[in-house]
Coordinates of C-alpha atoms and ligand atoms in Angstrom, one line a residue:
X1 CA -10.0 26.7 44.8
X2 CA -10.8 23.3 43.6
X3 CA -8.2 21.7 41.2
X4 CA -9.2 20.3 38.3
X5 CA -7.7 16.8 37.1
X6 CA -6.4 17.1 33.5
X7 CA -8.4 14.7 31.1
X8 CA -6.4 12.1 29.9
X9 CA -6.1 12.9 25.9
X10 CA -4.7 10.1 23.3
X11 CA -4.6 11.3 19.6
X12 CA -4.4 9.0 16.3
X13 CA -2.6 10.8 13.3
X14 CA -1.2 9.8 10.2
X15 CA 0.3 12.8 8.7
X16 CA 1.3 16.1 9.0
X17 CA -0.1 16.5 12.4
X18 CA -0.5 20.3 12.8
X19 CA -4.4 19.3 14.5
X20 CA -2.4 17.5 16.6
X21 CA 0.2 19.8 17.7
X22 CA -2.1 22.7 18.2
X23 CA -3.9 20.6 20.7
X24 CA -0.7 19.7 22.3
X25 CA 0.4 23.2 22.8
X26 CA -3.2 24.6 23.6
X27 CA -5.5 22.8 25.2
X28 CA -6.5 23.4 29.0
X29 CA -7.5 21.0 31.9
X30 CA -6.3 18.5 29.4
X31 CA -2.7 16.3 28.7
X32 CA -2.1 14.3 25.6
X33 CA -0.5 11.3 27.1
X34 CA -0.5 8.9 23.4
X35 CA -0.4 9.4 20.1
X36 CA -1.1 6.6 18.1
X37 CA -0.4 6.4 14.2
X38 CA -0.3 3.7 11.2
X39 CA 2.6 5.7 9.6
X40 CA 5.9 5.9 11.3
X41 CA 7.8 8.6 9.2
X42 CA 5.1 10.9 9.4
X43 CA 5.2 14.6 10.6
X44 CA 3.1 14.0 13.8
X45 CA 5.1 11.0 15.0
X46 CA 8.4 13.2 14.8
X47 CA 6.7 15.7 16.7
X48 CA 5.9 13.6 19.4
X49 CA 9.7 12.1 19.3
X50 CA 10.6 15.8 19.9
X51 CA 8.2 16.5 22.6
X52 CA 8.2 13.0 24.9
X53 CA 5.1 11.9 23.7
X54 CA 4.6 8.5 24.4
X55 CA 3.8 6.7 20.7
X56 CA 2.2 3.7 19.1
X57 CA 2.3 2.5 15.6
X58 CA -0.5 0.2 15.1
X59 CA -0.6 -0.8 10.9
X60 CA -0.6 -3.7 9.0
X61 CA 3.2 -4.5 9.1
X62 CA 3.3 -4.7 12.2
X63 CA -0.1 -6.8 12.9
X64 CA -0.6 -8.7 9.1
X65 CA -3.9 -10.4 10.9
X66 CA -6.5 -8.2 11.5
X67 CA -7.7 -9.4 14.5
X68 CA -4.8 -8.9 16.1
X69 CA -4.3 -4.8 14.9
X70 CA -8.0 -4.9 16.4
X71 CA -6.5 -6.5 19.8
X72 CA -3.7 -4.3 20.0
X73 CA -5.9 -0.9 19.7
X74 CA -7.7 -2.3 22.3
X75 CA -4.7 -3.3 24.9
X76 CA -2.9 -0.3 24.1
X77 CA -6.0 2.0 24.8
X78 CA -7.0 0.3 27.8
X79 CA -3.0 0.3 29.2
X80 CA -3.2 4.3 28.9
X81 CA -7.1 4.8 30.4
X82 CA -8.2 7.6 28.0
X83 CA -11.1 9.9 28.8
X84 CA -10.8 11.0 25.4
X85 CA -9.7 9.9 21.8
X86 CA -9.5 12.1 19.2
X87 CA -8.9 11.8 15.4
X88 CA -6.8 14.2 14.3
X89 CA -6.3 13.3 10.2
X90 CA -6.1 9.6 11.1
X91 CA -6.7 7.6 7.4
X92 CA -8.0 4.7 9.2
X93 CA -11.1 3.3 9.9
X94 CA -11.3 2.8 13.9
X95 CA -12.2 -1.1 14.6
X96 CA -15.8 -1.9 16.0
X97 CA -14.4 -3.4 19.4
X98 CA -12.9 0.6 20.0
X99 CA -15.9 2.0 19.2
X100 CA -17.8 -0.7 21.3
X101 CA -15.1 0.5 24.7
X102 CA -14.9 3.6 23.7
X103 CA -18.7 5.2 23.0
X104 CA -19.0 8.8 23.3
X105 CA -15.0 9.1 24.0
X106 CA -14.0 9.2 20.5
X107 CA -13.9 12.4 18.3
X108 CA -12.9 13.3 14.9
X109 CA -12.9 16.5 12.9
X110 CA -13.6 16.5 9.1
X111 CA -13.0 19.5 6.8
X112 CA -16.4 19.6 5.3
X113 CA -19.7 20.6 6.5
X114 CA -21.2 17.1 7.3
X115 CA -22.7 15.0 5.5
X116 CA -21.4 17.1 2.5
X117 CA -18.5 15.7 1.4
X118 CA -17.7 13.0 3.4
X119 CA -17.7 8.9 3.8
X120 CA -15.0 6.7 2.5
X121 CA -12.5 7.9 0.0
X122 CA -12.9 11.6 1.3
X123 CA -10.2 12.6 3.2
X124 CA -7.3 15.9 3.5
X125 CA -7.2 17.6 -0.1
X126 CA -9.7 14.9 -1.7
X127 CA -12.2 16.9 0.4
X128 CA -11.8 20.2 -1.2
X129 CA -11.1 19.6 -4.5
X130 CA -14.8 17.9 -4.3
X131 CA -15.8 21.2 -3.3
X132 CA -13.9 23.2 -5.4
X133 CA -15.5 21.0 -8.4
X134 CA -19.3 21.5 -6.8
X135 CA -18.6 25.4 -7.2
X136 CA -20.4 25.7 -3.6
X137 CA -20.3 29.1 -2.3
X138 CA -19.1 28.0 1.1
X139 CA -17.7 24.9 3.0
X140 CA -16.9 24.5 6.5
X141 CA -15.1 22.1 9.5
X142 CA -17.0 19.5 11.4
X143 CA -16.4 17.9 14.8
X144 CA -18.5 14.8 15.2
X145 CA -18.4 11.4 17.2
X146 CA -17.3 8.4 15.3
X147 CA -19.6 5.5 15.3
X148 CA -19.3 2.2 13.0
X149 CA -19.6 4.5 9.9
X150 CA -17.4 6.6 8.2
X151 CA -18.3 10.6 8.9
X152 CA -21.8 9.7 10.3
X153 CA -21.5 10.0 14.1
X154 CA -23.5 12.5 15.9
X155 CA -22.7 15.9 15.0
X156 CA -21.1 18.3 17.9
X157 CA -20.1 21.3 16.0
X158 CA -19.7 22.8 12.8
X159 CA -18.3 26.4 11.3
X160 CA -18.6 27.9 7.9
X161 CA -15.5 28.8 5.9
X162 CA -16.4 30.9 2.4
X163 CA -15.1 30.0 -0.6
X164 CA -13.8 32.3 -2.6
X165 CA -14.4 32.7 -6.5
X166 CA -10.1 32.4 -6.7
X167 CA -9.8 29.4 -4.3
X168 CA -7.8 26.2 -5.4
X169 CA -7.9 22.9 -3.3
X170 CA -4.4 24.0 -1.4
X171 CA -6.1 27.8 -0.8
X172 CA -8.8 26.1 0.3
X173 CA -7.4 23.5 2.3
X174 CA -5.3 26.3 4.4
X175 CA -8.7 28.6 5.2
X176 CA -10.3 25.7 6.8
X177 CA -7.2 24.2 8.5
X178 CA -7.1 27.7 10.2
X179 CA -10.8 26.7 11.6
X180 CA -10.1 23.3 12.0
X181 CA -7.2 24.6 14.6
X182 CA -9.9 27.0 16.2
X183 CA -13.1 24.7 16.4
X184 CA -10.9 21.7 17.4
X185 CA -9.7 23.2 20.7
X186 CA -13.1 24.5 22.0
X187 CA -14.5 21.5 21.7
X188 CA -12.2 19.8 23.6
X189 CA -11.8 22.6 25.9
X190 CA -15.0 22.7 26.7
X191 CA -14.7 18.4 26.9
X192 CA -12.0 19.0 29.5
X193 CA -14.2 21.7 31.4
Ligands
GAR201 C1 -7.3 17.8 8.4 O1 -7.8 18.7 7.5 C2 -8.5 16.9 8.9 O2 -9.7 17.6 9.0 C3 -8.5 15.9 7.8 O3 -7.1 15.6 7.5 C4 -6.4 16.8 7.7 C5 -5.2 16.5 8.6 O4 -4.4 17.6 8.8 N1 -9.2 14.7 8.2 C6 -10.0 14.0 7.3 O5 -10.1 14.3 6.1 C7 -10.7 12.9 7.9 N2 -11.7 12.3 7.0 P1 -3.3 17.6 10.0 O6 -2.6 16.3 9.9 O7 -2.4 18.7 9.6 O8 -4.0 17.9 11.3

């Protein structure tokens, strides 16, 4: 049988990290090797404390100039040789020199059927209280590339979540986490394949 090499997998989070530690515990022919985050204390960089997963924290404390976060990004990714990036509820815009190294490697997933709801200021919760206010009838979970451009990359899949007449932002938020988990993993089992 022909082995398959395990893609090399670095994820950026800067919260709770439950994208992140689905992957980590599910997906095949692949290995998170990095996670990278701008927060410190948050839930995905304890996770990956617990687990051995090598971390970087890359934010403005640590790198005040911004040329040199941008430099940083860049010699950390290129010390680990990713075939893959993903975003995994990363509150940062990714610098242009990444993107530039980086085309077609870098993923994100957004909890909104693209373009709806998304570009700057919509993130996590933001995202379906916007929805919840529009009275839509259904949302959904996107998995796109990331380009220069906040939630415009190319599109690689999307699912529908339905939104019930007695959904809040939090009831809301869990349905499509629950996708998010599901859509996440076969795309980048399928990546990895
Ligand atoms: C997820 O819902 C993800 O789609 C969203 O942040 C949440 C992170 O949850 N990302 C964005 O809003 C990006 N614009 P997690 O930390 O538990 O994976």
């Amino acid at each position: 049988m022909v082995e398959i090499k395990n893609k090399r997998i670095i994820v950026f989070a800067s919260g709770t990290g439950t994208n992140f530690i689905n992957l980590y515990n599910n997906v095949i022919n692949g290995k998170i090797i990095l996670l990278v985050s701008n927060n410190p204390n948050c839930a995905a960089v304890k996770f990956a404390i617990q687990n051995k997963i090598d971390i970087s924290i890359i934010n403005t404390y640590r790198f005040p100039i911004e040329k040199n976060k941008n430099k940083q990004y860049e010699i950390v990714l290129n010390s680990y040789k990713p075939d893959l990036i993903l975003l995994a509820g990363f509150m940062k815009k990714i610098p242009e020199n990444i993107i530039a190294l980086y085309n077609n490697k870098i993923i994100n997933i957004h909890p909104s059927l693209l373009p709806k709801f998304g570009g700057k200021g919509f993130y996590g919760i933001k995202v379906h209280e916007a929805v919840i206010k529009s009275g839509d009838s259904f949302t959904g979970v996107t998995i796109h590339f990331v380009n220069g451009k906040y939630d415009k990359g190319l599109v690689i899949m999307q699912e529908h979540v339905l939104v019930d007449k007695k959904d809040n932002a939090i009831t809301l938020s869990k349905k499509v986490l629950k996708k998010e988990y599901e859509l996440y993993l076969k795309v980048v089992n399928l990546f990895c394949k």
